Short mmCIF file of C-alpha atoms and ligand atoms in Angstrom, two decimals:
data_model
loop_
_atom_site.label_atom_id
_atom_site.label_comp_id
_atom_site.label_asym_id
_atom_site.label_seq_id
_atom_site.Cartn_x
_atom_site.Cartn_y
_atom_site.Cartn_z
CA UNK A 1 -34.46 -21.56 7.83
CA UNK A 2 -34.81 -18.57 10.42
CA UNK A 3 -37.44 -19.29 13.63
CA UNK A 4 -40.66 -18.21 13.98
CA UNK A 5 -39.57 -16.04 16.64
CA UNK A 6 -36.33 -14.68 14.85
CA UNK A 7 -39.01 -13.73 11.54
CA UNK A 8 -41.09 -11.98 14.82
CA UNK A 9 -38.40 -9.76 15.98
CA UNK A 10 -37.22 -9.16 12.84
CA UNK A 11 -40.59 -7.75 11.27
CA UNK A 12 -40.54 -5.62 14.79
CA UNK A 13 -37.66 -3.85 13.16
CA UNK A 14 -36.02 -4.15 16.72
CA UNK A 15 -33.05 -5.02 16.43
CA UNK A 16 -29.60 -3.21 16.35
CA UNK A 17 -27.22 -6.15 15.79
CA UNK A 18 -27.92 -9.65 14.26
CA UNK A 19 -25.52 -12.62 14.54
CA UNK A 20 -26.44 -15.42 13.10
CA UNK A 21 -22.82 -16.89 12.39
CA UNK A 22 -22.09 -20.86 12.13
CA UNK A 23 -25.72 -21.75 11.91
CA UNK A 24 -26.49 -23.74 9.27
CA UNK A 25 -28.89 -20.82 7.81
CA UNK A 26 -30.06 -21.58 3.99
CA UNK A 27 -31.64 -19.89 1.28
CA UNK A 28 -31.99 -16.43 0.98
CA UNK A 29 -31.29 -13.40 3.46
CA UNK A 30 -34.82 -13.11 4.38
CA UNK A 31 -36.75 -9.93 3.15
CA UNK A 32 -38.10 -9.10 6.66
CA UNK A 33 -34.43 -7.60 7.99
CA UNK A 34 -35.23 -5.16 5.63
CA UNK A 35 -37.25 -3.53 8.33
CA UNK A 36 -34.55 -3.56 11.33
CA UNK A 37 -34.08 -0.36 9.66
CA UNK A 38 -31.63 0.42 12.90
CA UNK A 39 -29.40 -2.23 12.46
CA UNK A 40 -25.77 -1.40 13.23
CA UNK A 41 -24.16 -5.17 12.91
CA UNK A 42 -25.49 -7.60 10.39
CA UNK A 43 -23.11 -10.80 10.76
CA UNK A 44 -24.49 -14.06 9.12
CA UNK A 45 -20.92 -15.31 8.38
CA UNK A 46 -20.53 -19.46 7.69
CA UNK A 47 -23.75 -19.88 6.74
CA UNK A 48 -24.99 -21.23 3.38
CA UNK A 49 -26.84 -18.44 2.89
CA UNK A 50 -26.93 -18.00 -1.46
CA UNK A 51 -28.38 -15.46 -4.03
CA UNK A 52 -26.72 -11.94 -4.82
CA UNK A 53 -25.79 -9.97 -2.09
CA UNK A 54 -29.54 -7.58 -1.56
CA UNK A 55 -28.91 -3.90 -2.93
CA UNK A 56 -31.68 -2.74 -0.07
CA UNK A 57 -28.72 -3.81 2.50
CA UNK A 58 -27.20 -0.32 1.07
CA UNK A 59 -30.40 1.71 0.90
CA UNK A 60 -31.52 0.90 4.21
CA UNK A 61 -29.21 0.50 6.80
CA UNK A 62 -28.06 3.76 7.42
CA UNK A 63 -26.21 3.58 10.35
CA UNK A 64 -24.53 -0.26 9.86
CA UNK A 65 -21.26 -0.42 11.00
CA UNK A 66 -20.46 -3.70 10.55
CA UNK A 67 -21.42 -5.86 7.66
CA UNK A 68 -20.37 -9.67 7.59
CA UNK A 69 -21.25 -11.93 5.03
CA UNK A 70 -18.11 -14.01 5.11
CA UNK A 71 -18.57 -17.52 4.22
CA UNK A 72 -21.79 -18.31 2.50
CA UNK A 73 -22.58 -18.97 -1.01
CA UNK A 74 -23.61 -15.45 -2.50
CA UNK A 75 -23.05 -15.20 -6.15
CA UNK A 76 -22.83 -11.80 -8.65
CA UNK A 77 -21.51 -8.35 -8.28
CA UNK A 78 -21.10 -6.51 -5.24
CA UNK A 79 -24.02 -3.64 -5.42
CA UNK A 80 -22.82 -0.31 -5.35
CA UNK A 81 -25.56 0.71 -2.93
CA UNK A 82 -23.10 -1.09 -0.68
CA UNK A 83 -21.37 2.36 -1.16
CA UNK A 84 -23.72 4.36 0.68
CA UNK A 85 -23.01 2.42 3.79
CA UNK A 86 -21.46 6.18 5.51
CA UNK A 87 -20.66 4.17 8.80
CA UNK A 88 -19.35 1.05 7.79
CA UNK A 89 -16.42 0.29 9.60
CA UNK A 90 -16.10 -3.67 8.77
CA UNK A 91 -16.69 -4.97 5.03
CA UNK A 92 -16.30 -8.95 5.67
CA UNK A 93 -17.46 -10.62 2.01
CA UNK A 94 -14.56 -13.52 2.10
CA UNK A 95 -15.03 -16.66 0.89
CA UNK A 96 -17.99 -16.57 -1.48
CA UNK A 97 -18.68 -16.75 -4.75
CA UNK A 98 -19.12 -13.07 -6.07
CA UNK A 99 -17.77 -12.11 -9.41
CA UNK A 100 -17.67 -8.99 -11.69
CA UNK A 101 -15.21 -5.92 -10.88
CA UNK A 102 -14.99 -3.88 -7.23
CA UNK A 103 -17.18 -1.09 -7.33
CA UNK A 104 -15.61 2.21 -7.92
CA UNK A 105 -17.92 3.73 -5.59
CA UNK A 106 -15.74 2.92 -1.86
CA UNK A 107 -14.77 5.99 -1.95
CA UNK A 108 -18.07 7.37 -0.42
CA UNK A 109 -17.33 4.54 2.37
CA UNK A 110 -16.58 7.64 4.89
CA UNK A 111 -16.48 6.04 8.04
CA UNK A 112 -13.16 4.37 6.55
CA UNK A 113 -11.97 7.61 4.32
CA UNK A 114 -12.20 10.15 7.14
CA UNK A 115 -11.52 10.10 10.53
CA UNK A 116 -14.97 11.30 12.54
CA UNK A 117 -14.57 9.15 15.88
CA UNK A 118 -18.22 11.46 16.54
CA UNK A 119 -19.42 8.79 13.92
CA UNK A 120 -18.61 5.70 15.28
CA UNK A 121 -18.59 6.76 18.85
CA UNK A 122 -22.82 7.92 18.46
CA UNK A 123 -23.09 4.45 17.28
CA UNK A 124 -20.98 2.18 19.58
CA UNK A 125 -22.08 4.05 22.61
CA UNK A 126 -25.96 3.72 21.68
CA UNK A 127 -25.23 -0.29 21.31
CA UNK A 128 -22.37 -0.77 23.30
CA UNK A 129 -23.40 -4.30 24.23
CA UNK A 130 -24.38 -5.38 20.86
CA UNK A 131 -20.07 -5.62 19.59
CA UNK A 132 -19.33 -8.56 22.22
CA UNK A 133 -19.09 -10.53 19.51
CA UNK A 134 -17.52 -9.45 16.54
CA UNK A 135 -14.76 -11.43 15.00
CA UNK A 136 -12.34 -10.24 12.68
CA UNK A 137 -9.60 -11.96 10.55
CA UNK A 138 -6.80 -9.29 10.44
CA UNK A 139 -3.09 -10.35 9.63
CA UNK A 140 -4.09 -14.19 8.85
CA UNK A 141 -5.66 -14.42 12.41
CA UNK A 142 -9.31 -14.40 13.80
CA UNK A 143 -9.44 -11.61 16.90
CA UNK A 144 -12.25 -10.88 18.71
CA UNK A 145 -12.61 -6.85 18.50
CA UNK A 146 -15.26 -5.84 20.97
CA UNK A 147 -13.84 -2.73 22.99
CA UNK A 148 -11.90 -0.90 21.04
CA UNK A 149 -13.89 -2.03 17.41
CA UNK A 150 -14.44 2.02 17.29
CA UNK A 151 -10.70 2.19 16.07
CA UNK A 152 -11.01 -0.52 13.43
CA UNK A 153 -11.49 0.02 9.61
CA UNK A 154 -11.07 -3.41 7.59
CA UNK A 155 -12.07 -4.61 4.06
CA UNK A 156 -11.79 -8.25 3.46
CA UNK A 157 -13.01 -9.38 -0.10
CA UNK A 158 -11.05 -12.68 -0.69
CA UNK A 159 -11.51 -15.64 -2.41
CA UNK A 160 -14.37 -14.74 -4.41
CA UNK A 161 -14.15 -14.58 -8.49
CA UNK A 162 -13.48 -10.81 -8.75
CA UNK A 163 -11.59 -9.08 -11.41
CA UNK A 164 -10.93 -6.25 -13.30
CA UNK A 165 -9.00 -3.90 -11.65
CA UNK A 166 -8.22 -2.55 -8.22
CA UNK A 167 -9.88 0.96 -8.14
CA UNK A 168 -8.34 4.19 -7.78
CA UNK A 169 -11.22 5.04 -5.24
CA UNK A 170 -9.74 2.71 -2.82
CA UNK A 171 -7.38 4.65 -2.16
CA UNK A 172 -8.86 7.50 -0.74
CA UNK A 173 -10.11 4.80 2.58
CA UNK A 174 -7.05 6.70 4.09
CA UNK A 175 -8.69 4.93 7.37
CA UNK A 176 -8.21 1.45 6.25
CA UNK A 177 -6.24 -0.62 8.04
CA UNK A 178 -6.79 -3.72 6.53
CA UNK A 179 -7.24 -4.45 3.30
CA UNK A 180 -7.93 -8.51 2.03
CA UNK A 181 -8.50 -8.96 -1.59
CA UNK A 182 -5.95 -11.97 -2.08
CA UNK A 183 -7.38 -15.10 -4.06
CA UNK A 184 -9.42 -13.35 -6.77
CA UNK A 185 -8.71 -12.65 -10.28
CA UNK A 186 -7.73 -8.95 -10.09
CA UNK A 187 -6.10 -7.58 -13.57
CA UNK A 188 -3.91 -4.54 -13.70
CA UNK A 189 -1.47 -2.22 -11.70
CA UNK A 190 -1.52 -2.00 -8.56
CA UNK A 191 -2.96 1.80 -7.93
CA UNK A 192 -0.17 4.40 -8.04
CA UNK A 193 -1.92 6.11 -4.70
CA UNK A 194 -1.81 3.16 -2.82
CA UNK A 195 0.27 5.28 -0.53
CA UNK A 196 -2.39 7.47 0.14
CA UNK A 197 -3.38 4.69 2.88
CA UNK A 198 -1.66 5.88 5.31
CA UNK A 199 -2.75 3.74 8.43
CA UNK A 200 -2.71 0.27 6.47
CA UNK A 201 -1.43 -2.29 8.74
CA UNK A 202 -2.05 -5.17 7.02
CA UNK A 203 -2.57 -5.99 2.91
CA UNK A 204 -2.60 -9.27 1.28
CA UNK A 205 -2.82 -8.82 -2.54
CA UNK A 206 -2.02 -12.54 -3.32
CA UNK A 207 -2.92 -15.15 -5.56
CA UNK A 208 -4.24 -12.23 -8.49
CA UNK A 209 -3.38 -11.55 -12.09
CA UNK A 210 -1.55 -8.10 -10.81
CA UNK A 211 0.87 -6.97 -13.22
CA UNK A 212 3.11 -4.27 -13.91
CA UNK A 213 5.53 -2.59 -11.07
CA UNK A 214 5.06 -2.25 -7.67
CA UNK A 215 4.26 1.42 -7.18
CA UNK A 216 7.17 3.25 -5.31
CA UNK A 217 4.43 5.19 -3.19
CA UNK A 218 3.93 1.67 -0.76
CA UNK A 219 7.15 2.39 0.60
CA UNK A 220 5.39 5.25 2.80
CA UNK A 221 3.24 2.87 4.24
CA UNK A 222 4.90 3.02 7.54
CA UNK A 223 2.38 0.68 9.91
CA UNK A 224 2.18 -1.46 7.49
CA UNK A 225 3.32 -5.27 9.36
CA UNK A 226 1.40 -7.46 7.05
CA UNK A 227 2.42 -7.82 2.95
CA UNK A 228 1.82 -10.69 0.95
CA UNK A 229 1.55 -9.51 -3.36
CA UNK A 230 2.91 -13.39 -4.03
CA UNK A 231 1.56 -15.30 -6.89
CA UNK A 232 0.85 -12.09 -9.39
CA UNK A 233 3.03 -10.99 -12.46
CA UNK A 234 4.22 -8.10 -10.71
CA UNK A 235 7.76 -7.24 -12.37
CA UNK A 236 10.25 -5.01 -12.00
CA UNK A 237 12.41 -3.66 -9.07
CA UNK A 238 10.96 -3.79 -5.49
CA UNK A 239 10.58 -0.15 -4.58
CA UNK A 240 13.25 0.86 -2.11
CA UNK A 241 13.50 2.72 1.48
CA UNK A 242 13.16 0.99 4.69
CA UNK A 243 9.73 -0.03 4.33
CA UNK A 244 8.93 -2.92 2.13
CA UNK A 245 13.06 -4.27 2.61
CA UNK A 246 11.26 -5.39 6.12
CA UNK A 247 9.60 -7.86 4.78
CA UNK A 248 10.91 -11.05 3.62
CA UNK A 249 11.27 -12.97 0.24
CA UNK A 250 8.05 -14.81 0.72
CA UNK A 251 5.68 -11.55 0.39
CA UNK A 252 6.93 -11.46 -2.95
CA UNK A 253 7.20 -14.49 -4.53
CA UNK A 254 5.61 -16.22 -7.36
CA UNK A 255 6.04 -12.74 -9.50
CA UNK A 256 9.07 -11.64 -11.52
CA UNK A 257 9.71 -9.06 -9.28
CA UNK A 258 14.39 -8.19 -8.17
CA UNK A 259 15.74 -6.16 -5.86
CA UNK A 260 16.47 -6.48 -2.41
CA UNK A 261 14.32 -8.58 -0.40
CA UNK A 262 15.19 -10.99 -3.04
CA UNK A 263 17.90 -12.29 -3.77
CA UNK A 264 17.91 -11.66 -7.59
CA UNK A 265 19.24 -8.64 -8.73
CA UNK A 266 17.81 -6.22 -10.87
CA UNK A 267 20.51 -6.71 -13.81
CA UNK A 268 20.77 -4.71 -17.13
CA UNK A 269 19.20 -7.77 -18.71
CA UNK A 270 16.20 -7.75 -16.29
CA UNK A 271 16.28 -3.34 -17.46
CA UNK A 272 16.36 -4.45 -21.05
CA UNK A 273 13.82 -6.99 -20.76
CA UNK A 274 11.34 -4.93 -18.94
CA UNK A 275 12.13 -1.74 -21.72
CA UNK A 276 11.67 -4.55 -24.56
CA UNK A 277 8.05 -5.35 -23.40
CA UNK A 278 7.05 -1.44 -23.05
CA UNK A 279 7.64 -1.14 -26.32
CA UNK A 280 5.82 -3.97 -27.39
CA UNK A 281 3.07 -2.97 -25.29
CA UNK A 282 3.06 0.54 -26.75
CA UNK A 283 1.58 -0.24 -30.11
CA UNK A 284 2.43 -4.19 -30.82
CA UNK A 285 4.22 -3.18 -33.84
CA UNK A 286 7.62 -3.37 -32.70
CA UNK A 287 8.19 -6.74 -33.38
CA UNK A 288 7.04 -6.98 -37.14
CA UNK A 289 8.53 -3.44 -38.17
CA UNK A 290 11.84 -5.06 -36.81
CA UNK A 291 10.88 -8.08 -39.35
CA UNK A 292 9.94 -5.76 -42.70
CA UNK A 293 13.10 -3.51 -41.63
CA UNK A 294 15.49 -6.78 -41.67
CA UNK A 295 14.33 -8.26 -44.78
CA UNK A 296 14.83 -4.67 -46.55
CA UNK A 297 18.19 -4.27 -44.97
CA UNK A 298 18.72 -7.82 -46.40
CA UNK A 299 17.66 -6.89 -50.33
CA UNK A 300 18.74 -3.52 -50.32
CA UNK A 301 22.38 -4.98 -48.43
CA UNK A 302 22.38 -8.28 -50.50
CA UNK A 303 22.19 -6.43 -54.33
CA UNK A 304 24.41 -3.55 -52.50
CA UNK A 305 26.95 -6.21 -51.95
CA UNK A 306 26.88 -8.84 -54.20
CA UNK A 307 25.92 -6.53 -57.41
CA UNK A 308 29.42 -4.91 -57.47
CA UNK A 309 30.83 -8.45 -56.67
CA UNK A 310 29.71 -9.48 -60.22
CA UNK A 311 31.59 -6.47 -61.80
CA UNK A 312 35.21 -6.34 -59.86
CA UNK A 313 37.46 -8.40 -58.86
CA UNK A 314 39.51 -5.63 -56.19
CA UNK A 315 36.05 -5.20 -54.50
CA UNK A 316 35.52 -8.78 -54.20
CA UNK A 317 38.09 -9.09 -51.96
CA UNK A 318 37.08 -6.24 -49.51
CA UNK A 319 33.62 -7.27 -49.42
CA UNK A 320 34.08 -10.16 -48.12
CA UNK A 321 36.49 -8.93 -45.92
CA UNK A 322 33.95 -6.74 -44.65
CA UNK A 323 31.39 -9.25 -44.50
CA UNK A 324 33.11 -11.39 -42.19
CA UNK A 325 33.50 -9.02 -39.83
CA UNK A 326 29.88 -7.50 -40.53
CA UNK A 327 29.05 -11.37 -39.70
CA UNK A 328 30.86 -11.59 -36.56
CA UNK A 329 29.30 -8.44 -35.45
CA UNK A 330 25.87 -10.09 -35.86
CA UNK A 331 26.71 -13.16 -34.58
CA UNK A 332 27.91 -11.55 -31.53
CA UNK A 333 24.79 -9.37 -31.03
CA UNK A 334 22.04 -11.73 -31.95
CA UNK A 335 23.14 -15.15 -30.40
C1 NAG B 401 -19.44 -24.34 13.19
O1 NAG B 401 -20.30 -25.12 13.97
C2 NAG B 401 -19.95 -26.50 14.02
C3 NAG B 401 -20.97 -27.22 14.84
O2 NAG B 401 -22.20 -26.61 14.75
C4 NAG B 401 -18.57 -26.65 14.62
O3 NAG B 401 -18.18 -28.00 14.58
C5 NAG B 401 -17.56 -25.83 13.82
O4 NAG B 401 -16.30 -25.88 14.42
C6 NAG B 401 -18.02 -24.39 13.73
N1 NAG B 401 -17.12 -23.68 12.84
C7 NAG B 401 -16.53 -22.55 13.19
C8 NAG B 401 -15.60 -21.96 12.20
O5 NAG B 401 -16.75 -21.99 14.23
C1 NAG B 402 -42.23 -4.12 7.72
O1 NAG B 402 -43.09 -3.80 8.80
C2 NAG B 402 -44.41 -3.49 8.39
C3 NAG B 402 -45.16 -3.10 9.64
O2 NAG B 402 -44.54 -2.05 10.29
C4 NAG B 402 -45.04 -4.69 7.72
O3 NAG B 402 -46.34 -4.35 7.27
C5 NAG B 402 -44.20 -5.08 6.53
O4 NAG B 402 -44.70 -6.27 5.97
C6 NAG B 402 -42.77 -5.32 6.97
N1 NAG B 402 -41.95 -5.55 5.80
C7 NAG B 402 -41.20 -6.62 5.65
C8 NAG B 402 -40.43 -6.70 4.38
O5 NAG B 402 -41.12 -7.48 6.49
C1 NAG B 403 -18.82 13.73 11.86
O1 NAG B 403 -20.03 13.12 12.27
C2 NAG B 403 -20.96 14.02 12.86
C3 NAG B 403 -22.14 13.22 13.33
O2 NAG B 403 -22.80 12.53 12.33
C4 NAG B 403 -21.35 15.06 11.81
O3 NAG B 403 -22.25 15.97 12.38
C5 NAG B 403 -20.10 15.78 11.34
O4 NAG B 403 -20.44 16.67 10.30
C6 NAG B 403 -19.07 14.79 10.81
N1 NAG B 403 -17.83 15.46 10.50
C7 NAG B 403 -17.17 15.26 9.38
C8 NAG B 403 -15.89 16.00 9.22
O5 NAG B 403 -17.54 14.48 8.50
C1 NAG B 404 -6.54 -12.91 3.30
O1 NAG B 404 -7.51 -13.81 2.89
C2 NAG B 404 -7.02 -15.12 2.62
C3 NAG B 404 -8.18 -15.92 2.10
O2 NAG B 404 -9.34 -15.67 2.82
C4 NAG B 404 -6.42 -15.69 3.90
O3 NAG B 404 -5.92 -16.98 3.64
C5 NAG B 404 -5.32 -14.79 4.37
O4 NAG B 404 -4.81 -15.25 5.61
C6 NAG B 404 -5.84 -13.37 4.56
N1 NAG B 404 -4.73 -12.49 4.80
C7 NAG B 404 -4.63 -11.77 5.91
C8 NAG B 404 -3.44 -10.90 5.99
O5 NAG B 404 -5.44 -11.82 6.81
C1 NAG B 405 0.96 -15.21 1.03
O1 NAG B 405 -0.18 -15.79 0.45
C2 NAG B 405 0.01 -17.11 0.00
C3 NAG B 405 -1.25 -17.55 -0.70
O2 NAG B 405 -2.40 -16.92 -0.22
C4 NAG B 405 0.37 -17.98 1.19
O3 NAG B 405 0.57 -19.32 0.76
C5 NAG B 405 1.63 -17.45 1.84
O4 NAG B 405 1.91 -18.21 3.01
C6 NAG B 405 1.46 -15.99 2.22
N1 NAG B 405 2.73 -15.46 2.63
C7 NAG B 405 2.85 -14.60 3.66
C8 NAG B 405 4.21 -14.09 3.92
O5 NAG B 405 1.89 -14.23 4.32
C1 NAG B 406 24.21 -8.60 -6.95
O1 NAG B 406 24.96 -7.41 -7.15
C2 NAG B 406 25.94 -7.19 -6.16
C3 NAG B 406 26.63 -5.85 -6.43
O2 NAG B 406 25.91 -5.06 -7.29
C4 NAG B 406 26.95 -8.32 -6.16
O3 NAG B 406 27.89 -8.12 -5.12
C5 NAG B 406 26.21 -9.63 -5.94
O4 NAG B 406 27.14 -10.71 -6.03
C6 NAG B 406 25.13 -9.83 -6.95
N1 NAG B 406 24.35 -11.02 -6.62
C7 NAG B 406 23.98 -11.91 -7.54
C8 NAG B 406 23.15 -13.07 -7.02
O5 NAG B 406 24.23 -11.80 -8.72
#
């Protein structure tokens, strides 16, 4: 429960940044913040904090720049109002229990898809005092940004129950330089733009339901330090050029993924195999046309062969000739 005095200031509508991190707080977010209509940080991380995340958090913090949630036990979709958060630098929703798809909305996240440092510099200069405190978990670790959080543009949705898949929109965060939406249960490609984020420095993909190939545009990603796509059903050949060869096996594992870092090479089998399941893909009739066609092939080829065979004796002999070899053939092919 919050304190008397906490519900005071808040109804005051005073305050600019709220932490309330590691506090044992329960229940809901209460209703009053919805007044500290000036708030630029909002971090109630490790709390146990539960119900959906509020769609007035979107509506009425116009200038937040950080939002931390991380932690709690919030439950449902991620509102899109979230989207009209222009300032947000820091989206921290780890570790809770939200489900449903990503809103395809983050593109009107501008603070991260265009760089105004007017924005964030109004903001951080009014409340200078009020950042002291705001951790981050970028590349696996927990930093402290306080000084130079103005430069900092990170999106951390992981381990929650999201799926569906990864939106184009996100793409256009061309700010972004961390982006954390491992341990879900993301479906789909991984989007074909992805290059488009330009200043990523750290992504962690893993422990989805990814499929499909690794587009070739994440091998412009040049700050990029920080992989990890393992345990998805990625496939295919890694996408060459310096880039993602930097990394080692381990960013790609658990996926049926060749090429160099790994050690398995992308074969003509592996080129076959991944052509075989396009096909099937295409229309899912592949397989039982191949059926119909063979057992056709088989009356029209059996009557073709043997019919003749009742009539002459010269043909028997080069039919079955022929049939050896025809049999060979097949075993060769097939087995
Ligand atoms: C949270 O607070 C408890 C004590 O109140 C402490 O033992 C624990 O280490 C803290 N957790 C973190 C992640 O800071
Ligand atoms: C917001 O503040 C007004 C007074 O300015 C108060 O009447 C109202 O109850 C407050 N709203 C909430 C949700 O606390
Ligand atoms: C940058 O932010 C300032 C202050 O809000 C605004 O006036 C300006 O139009 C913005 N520029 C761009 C390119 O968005
Ligand atoms: C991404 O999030 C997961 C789960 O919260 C965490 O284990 C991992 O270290 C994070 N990755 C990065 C690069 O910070
Ligand atoms: C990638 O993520 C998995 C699961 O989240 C983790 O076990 C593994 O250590 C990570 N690998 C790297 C290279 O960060
Ligand atoms: C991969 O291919 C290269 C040449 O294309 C060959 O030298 C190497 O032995 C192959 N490695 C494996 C594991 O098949």
């Amino acid at each position: 429960m919050i304190s008397k005095t906490l519900q005071t200031v808040l109804l005051l509508g005073l305050v600019l940044s709220l932490h309330i991190r590691n506090s044992s707080l329960s229940g809901k977010l209460p209703i009053s913040l919805k007044n500290c209509t000036k708030l630029i940080t909002l971090d109630v991380a490790e709390n146990e904090l539960v119900g959906s995340i509020p769609a007035w958090i979107g509506k009425r913090f116009s200038s937040m720049v950080v939002l931390n949630m991380r932690a709690n036990k919030f439950h449902g979709r991620i509102p899109r109002e979230l989207c009209n958060l222009a300032s947000l630098q820091i989206l921290d929703l780890a570790h809770n229990r939200l489900s449903w798809s990503i809103p395809t909305c983050f593109n009107k996240l501008s603070a991260m898809a265009t760089r105004n440092d007017s924005l964030g510099k109004i903001y951080l200069d009014s409340a200078s005092s009020t950042f002291d405190n705001v951790l981050l978990v970028m590349k696996g670790k927990v930093v402290e940004y306080s000084t130079i959080l103005k430069f900092v543009r990170s999106i951390d949705l992981s381990s929650n129950a999201l799926c569906g898949e990864i939106p184009e929109e996100v793409t256009r965060l061309s700010e972004l330089q961390s982006l954390n939406l491992s341990q879900n249960s993301l479906t789909g490609r991984i989007p074909e733009g992805i290059g488009a984020l330009r200043y990523l420095e750290s992504m962690d993909f893993s422990v989805n339901q990814l499929s499909g190939e690794i587009p070739q545009s994440m091998s412009d990603l040049t700050f990029l330090s920080h992989l990890n796509l393992s345990d998805n059903r990625l496939r295919g050949r890694i996408p060459s050029g310096t880039q993602l060869q930097s990394f080692g096996p381990s960013s790609f594992s658990g996926n049926e993924l060749c090429g160099p870092p790994l050690s398995k090479n992308c074969s003509v089998d592996n080129k076959f195999h991944v052509e075989h399941e396009r096909e099937e893909d295409g229309n899912g009739l592949g397989g039982r046309w191949f059926y119909v066609s063979m057992v056709l092939g088989f009356i029209v080829g059996f009557w073709g062969v043997v019919g003749p065979l009742m009539f002459n004796r010269r043909w028997r002999y080069v039919y079955y000739h022929f049939l050896d070899r025809l049999r060979d053939q097949i075993w060769w092919r097939f087995m």
